[in-house]
Amino acid sequence: MRRRYILPRAPETLALHRNKAQLKPMVLPSSSPRIVLALQGGGAHGAFTWGALDRLLESGLTFSAITGVSSGAMIAAMAVQGHLHGGNKGARKAVALLWERVAAAHIFNTGMPATPLDWMWGKGMEFGNELAMTGFTNALRMFSPGQLNPLGQNPLEPVLASLLDKDALRDPAAIKLYVGATDVETGTAKVFTNQEIGVRHLLASACIPMMFPAVEIGGRHYWDGGYSCNPPLTPVLSPKPDRLILIRAQPRQRHGVPSSTADIVHRLHEIAFQAPLEAELSMLPRGTKLLDICADAALARHPLSSKMNTDKGFLDDLFTAGRVAADAALQLA
């Protein structure tokens, strides 16, 4: 509401106006707080992010910008296009459809039959992925990713191609979106924006070099953004937001020392992927509040290879855990 000023029309009116100096000035309504969202990557563990974001959107929160890496980037893209078409409900629906397609496509699953462990503890799929990842890690000692995957096929590509709405991302009314990837030659972060982002940019952001060849975009080659930014925070911190909400998709701490080659490789990735984020968080602008939705309780109890587990039951469990974690964070905010 604009302040209203009265222009005096005569000297006596001016005197009267001066005598009323004791009147309190009109209080202008404050603008809505600027909230930005950051989504970590973590393979199938991104289902935890899905659940946490679903709860945030259900609560009515809106975001002026979203940044993401790997599975977090894919979730962010779906949320932005869904929000354009249907607000928070549309965003929730679009992200849910992504994970529905991921589960239906059996991406990264081993195809091993269920075991009695499935019926007793639901651990059969994790056991199968553990064996598969151990075998894959051993194969990498003898063969390069290009030899193991000469066509560079990525099972996520057809899923993303069927869902991504580039026109929606480019719409001037769309939420600002930032997707991070790592330039293979320079080692630095490359951040893609709404006007650029397509399927290849999302695949680049999630490109694990031991599994897929580097993704070429504009003559440059990219690996997973987690190596250089997880996710990139700088783009969403200018102008300074009132609040940054961070949804983690990997545990910061794990008890015990990994012994198998596969677990060692996975833990090395977790440690490497945390470092860029912690560096950026240390430079958070003064006055910007951080709401950190931690994934330790939900993810640390699962084996490292569970990042490859796209079994629907497992994804649904992580979704529920994400909602619970976000609800707890909202209660404390």
Coordinates of C-alpha atoms in Angstrom, one line a residue:
M1 CA 0.0 0.0 0.0
R2 CA 1.5 3.4 -1.0
R3 CA 1.9 6.2 1.5
R4 CA -0.7 9.0 0.9
Y5 CA 0.3 12.6 1.2
I6 CA -2.1 15.5 1.6
L7 CA -1.2 18.7 -0.3
P8 CA -2.3 21.9 1.6
R9 CA -4.5 24.3 -0.4
A10 CA -4.3 27.3 1.9
P11 CA -2.1 28.7 4.7
E12 CA -4.5 27.8 7.4
T13 CA -4.7 24.2 6.1
L14 CA -0.9 24.0 6.2
A15 CA -0.8 25.1 9.8
L16 CA -3.4 22.5 10.8
H17 CA -1.4 19.9 9.0
R18 CA 1.8 20.9 11.0
N19 CA -0.2 20.6 14.3
K20 CA -0.9 17.0 13.5
A21 CA 2.7 15.9 13.5
Q22 CA 2.1 13.6 16.4
L23 CA 0.1 11.2 14.1
K24 CA 1.9 7.9 13.5
P25 CA 3.1 7.2 10.0
M26 CA 1.3 4.4 8.0
V27 CA 3.0 1.0 8.3
L28 CA 3.7 -0.6 4.9
P29 CA 3.2 -4.3 4.7
S30 CA 6.4 -6.3 4.4
S31 CA 7.0 -8.4 1.3
S32 CA 7.0 -12.2 1.4
P33 CA 10.3 -13.8 2.4
R34 CA 12.5 -15.0 -0.4
I35 CA 13.0 -18.8 0.0
V36 CA 15.4 -20.8 -2.2
L37 CA 15.8 -24.6 -2.4
A38 CA 18.9 -26.7 -2.8
L39 CA 18.7 -30.4 -3.7
Q40 CA 21.6 -32.8 -3.3
G41 CA 22.2 -35.8 -5.6
G42 CA 22.3 -39.4 -4.4
G43 CA 21.0 -41.8 -7.0
A44 CA 18.0 -43.8 -5.7
H45 CA 18.5 -42.0 -2.4
G46 CA 16.9 -39.1 -4.2
A47 CA 13.6 -40.7 -3.2
F48 CA 14.2 -39.2 0.2
T49 CA 14.5 -35.8 -1.4
W50 CA 11.2 -36.5 -3.2
G51 CA 9.5 -37.2 0.1
A52 CA 10.9 -34.1 1.8
L53 CA 10.0 -31.8 -1.1
D54 CA 6.5 -33.3 -1.2
R55 CA 6.0 -32.3 2.4
L56 CA 7.4 -28.8 1.9
L57 CA 5.1 -28.2 -1.1
E58 CA 2.1 -29.6 0.8
S59 CA 2.8 -27.1 3.6
G60 CA 2.4 -24.3 1.1
L61 CA 6.0 -23.1 0.8
T62 CA 6.9 -21.5 -2.5
F63 CA 10.4 -21.0 -3.9
S64 CA 11.9 -18.3 -6.0
A65 CA 14.8 -20.5 -7.2
I66 CA 15.8 -24.1 -7.0
T67 CA 19.3 -25.6 -7.5
G68 CA 20.1 -29.3 -7.9
V69 CA 22.6 -31.9 -8.9
S70 CA 22.2 -35.5 -10.2
S71 CA 18.9 -36.9 -9.0
G72 CA 18.3 -33.6 -7.2
A73 CA 18.5 -31.8 -10.6
M74 CA 16.0 -34.1 -12.1
I75 CA 13.6 -33.6 -9.2
A76 CA 14.1 -29.9 -9.5
A77 CA 13.4 -29.8 -13.2
M78 CA 10.1 -31.8 -12.7
A79 CA 9.1 -29.5 -9.8
V80 CA 9.7 -26.4 -11.8
Q81 CA 7.7 -27.5 -14.9
G82 CA 4.9 -29.0 -12.7
H83 CA 4.7 -25.8 -10.7
L84 CA 4.2 -23.7 -13.8
H85 CA 1.3 -25.8 -14.9
G86 CA -0.4 -26.4 -11.6
G87 CA 1.3 -24.7 -8.6
N88 CA 2.4 -26.7 -5.7
K89 CA 0.0 -29.5 -6.5
G90 CA 1.3 -29.7 -10.0
A91 CA 4.9 -29.8 -8.8
R92 CA 4.1 -32.7 -6.4
K93 CA 2.4 -34.6 -9.2
A94 CA 5.3 -34.1 -11.7
V95 CA 8.0 -35.3 -9.2
A96 CA 5.9 -38.3 -8.2
L97 CA 5.5 -39.3 -11.9
L98 CA 9.3 -39.2 -12.3
W99 CA 9.8 -41.7 -9.5
E100 CA 6.9 -43.8 -10.7
R101 CA 8.6 -44.1 -14.1
V102 CA 12.0 -44.8 -12.5
A103 CA 10.5 -47.7 -10.4
A104 CA 8.6 -49.1 -13.4
A105 CA 11.7 -49.1 -15.6
H106 CA 13.6 -51.1 -13.0
I107 CA 16.6 -48.8 -13.6
F108 CA 19.9 -50.2 -12.2
N109 CA 18.1 -53.2 -10.7
T110 CA 19.9 -56.5 -11.0
G111 CA 16.9 -58.5 -12.1
M112 CA 17.7 -61.2 -9.5
P113 CA 14.6 -63.1 -8.2
A114 CA 13.3 -62.3 -4.7
T115 CA 14.8 -64.3 -1.9
P116 CA 13.3 -65.2 1.5
L117 CA 15.0 -62.1 2.9
D118 CA 12.5 -60.1 1.0
W119 CA 9.7 -61.6 2.9
M120 CA 11.4 -61.4 6.3
W121 CA 13.4 -58.1 6.2
G122 CA 13.0 -56.6 2.8
K123 CA 16.7 -56.9 2.2
G124 CA 16.8 -59.1 -0.9
M125 CA 17.0 -56.3 -3.4
E126 CA 19.8 -54.6 -1.4
F127 CA 21.7 -57.9 -1.3
G128 CA 21.3 -58.3 -5.0
N129 CA 22.6 -54.8 -5.7
E130 CA 25.5 -55.4 -3.4
L131 CA 26.6 -58.4 -5.4
A132 CA 26.0 -56.6 -8.7
M133 CA 28.0 -53.5 -7.6
T134 CA 30.9 -55.7 -6.3
G135 CA 31.0 -57.5 -9.6
F136 CA 30.8 -54.2 -11.5
T137 CA 33.6 -52.7 -9.5
N138 CA 35.8 -55.7 -10.1
A139 CA 35.1 -55.5 -13.9
L140 CA 36.3 -51.9 -13.9
R141 CA 39.7 -53.1 -12.9
M142 CA 40.0 -54.9 -16.3
F143 CA 37.8 -52.8 -18.6
S144 CA 37.1 -49.1 -19.1
P145 CA 33.5 -47.7 -18.9
G146 CA 33.7 -47.2 -22.6
Q147 CA 34.4 -50.9 -23.1
L148 CA 31.7 -52.0 -20.7
N149 CA 29.1 -49.5 -22.2
P150 CA 30.4 -48.8 -25.7
L151 CA 27.1 -47.2 -26.8
G152 CA 27.0 -44.9 -23.8
Q153 CA 23.5 -46.0 -23.0
N154 CA 21.9 -44.5 -19.9
P155 CA 18.6 -46.0 -18.7
L156 CA 17.4 -42.7 -17.4
E157 CA 17.5 -41.0 -20.9
P158 CA 14.2 -42.4 -22.2
V159 CA 12.5 -41.7 -18.9
L160 CA 13.6 -38.0 -18.9
A161 CA 12.9 -37.6 -22.6
S162 CA 9.3 -38.7 -22.1
L163 CA 8.8 -36.3 -19.1
L164 CA 10.9 -33.2 -19.6
D165 CA 9.0 -30.1 -20.8
K166 CA 11.7 -27.7 -22.0
D167 CA 9.1 -25.1 -23.0
A168 CA 7.8 -25.0 -19.4
L169 CA 11.3 -24.5 -18.0
R170 CA 11.9 -21.6 -20.5
D171 CA 8.7 -19.9 -19.6
P172 CA 9.3 -16.4 -18.1
A173 CA 7.0 -17.3 -15.3
A174 CA 8.9 -20.5 -14.3
I175 CA 10.8 -20.7 -11.1
K176 CA 14.5 -20.1 -11.6
L177 CA 16.3 -23.4 -12.1
Y178 CA 20.0 -24.2 -11.8
V179 CA 21.6 -27.5 -12.6
G180 CA 25.3 -28.3 -11.8
A181 CA 27.7 -30.5 -13.7
T182 CA 31.5 -30.9 -13.5
D183 CA 33.8 -29.9 -16.5
V184 CA 36.0 -32.9 -17.0
E185 CA 39.0 -30.9 -18.2
T186 CA 38.9 -28.0 -15.8
G187 CA 37.4 -29.7 -12.8
T188 CA 35.2 -26.7 -12.2
A189 CA 31.5 -26.5 -11.8
K190 CA 29.3 -25.6 -14.8
V191 CA 25.8 -24.3 -14.0
F192 CA 23.1 -24.6 -16.5
T193 CA 19.9 -22.4 -16.3
N194 CA 16.3 -22.6 -17.5
Q195 CA 17.0 -21.5 -21.0
E196 CA 19.6 -24.2 -21.5
I197 CA 18.4 -27.2 -19.6
G198 CA 17.5 -30.3 -21.6
V199 CA 17.8 -34.1 -21.2
R200 CA 21.5 -34.1 -21.9
H201 CA 22.2 -31.4 -19.2
L202 CA 20.3 -33.5 -16.6
L203 CA 22.3 -36.6 -17.7
A204 CA 25.5 -34.7 -17.5
S205 CA 24.7 -33.6 -13.9
A206 CA 24.2 -37.3 -13.0
C207 CA 27.1 -38.8 -15.0
I208 CA 29.2 -41.2 -12.8
P209 CA 32.4 -41.7 -14.8
M210 CA 32.8 -45.3 -13.7
M211 CA 29.5 -46.2 -15.3
F212 CA 28.9 -43.8 -18.2
P213 CA 31.1 -41.9 -20.7
A214 CA 31.3 -38.2 -20.2
V215 CA 28.4 -36.2 -21.6
E216 CA 29.4 -33.8 -24.4
I217 CA 27.6 -30.4 -24.5
G218 CA 28.8 -27.6 -26.7
G219 CA 32.2 -29.1 -27.2
R220 CA 32.8 -29.6 -23.5
H221 CA 32.6 -32.9 -21.5
Y222 CA 30.9 -33.2 -18.2
W223 CA 30.7 -35.6 -15.2
D224 CA 28.4 -35.6 -12.2
G225 CA 28.0 -32.2 -10.7
G226 CA 28.6 -33.6 -7.2
Y227 CA 32.4 -33.5 -7.7
S228 CA 32.4 -29.7 -7.9
C229 CA 29.1 -28.6 -6.4
N230 CA 26.5 -30.6 -4.6
P231 CA 24.5 -28.6 -5.4
P232 CA 25.7 -25.1 -6.6
L233 CA 24.6 -22.5 -4.0
T234 CA 26.1 -19.3 -5.5
P235 CA 23.4 -18.8 -8.1
V236 CA 20.6 -18.9 -5.6
L237 CA 22.3 -16.7 -3.0
S238 CA 22.1 -13.5 -5.1
P239 CA 20.1 -11.6 -4.4
K240 CA 20.4 -12.7 -0.8
P241 CA 17.5 -15.0 0.2
D242 CA 15.8 -14.8 3.6
R243 CA 16.0 -18.6 3.9
L244 CA 17.9 -21.5 2.2
I245 CA 16.3 -24.9 2.5
L246 CA 18.7 -27.7 1.9
I247 CA 17.5 -31.3 1.4
R248 CA 20.4 -33.8 1.7
A249 CA 20.3 -37.1 -0.2
Q250 CA 23.3 -38.7 1.4
P251 CA 24.4 -39.2 5.0
R252 CA 27.2 -36.9 6.4
Q253 CA 28.4 -39.7 8.7
R254 CA 28.6 -43.5 8.5
H255 CA 29.7 -45.7 11.3
G256 CA 32.3 -48.3 10.6
V257 CA 35.0 -48.6 8.0
P258 CA 34.1 -50.1 4.6
S259 CA 36.1 -53.1 3.6
S260 CA 34.8 -54.3 0.2
T261 CA 36.1 -52.5 -2.9
A262 CA 32.5 -51.4 -3.9
D263 CA 31.8 -49.9 -0.4
I264 CA 35.1 -48.1 -0.4
V265 CA 34.4 -46.6 -3.8
H266 CA 30.9 -45.5 -2.7
R267 CA 32.1 -44.0 0.6
L268 CA 34.9 -42.1 -1.3
H269 CA 32.1 -40.6 -3.5
E270 CA 30.1 -39.6 -0.5
I271 CA 33.0 -37.8 1.1
A272 CA 34.0 -36.2 -2.1
F273 CA 30.5 -35.0 -2.8
Q274 CA 30.1 -33.4 0.6
A275 CA 33.2 -31.2 0.4
P276 CA 32.0 -28.6 -2.1
L277 CA 28.7 -28.2 -0.3
E278 CA 30.3 -27.6 3.1
A279 CA 32.6 -25.1 1.5
E280 CA 29.7 -23.1 0.1
L281 CA 27.7 -23.4 3.3
S282 CA 30.6 -21.8 5.2
M283 CA 30.1 -18.7 3.1
L284 CA 26.4 -18.4 3.6
P285 CA 25.4 -14.7 3.7
R286 CA 24.7 -13.2 7.1
G287 CA 21.0 -13.0 7.7
T288 CA 20.1 -16.0 5.5
K289 CA 18.6 -18.7 7.7
L290 CA 19.4 -22.3 6.8
L291 CA 16.9 -25.1 7.1
D292 CA 18.9 -28.3 6.8
I293 CA 16.8 -31.4 6.2
C294 CA 19.3 -34.2 7.3
A295 CA 19.2 -37.6 5.8
D296 CA 21.5 -39.4 8.2
A297 CA 18.8 -41.2 10.2
A298 CA 17.1 -42.5 7.0
L299 CA 20.1 -43.4 4.8
A300 CA 23.0 -44.3 7.0
R301 CA 21.5 -47.6 7.9
H302 CA 21.3 -48.7 4.3
P303 CA 24.3 -50.2 2.5
L304 CA 26.2 -47.9 0.2
S305 CA 25.1 -49.9 -2.8
S306 CA 21.4 -49.1 -2.1
K307 CA 21.9 -45.9 -4.2
M308 CA 21.3 -48.3 -7.1
N309 CA 18.2 -49.8 -5.6
T310 CA 15.1 -48.6 -7.6
D311 CA 12.7 -51.2 -6.3
K312 CA 9.4 -49.5 -5.7
G313 CA 9.1 -50.7 -2.1
F314 CA 12.5 -49.2 -1.2
L315 CA 11.8 -45.9 -3.0
D316 CA 8.4 -45.6 -1.2
D317 CA 10.1 -46.2 2.2
L318 CA 12.6 -43.4 1.4
F319 CA 9.8 -41.2 0.3
T320 CA 8.0 -41.7 3.6
A321 CA 11.2 -41.1 5.5
G322 CA 11.8 -37.8 3.6
R323 CA 8.3 -36.6 4.5
V324 CA 8.9 -37.3 8.2
A325 CA 12.3 -35.5 8.1
A326 CA 10.8 -32.5 6.4
D327 CA 7.9 -32.4 8.8
A328 CA 10.2 -32.5 11.8
A329 CA 12.3 -29.6 10.3
L330 CA 9.2 -27.5 9.7
Q331 CA 8.2 -27.9 13.3
L332 CA 11.6 -26.6 14.4
A333 CA 11.7 -23.7 11.9

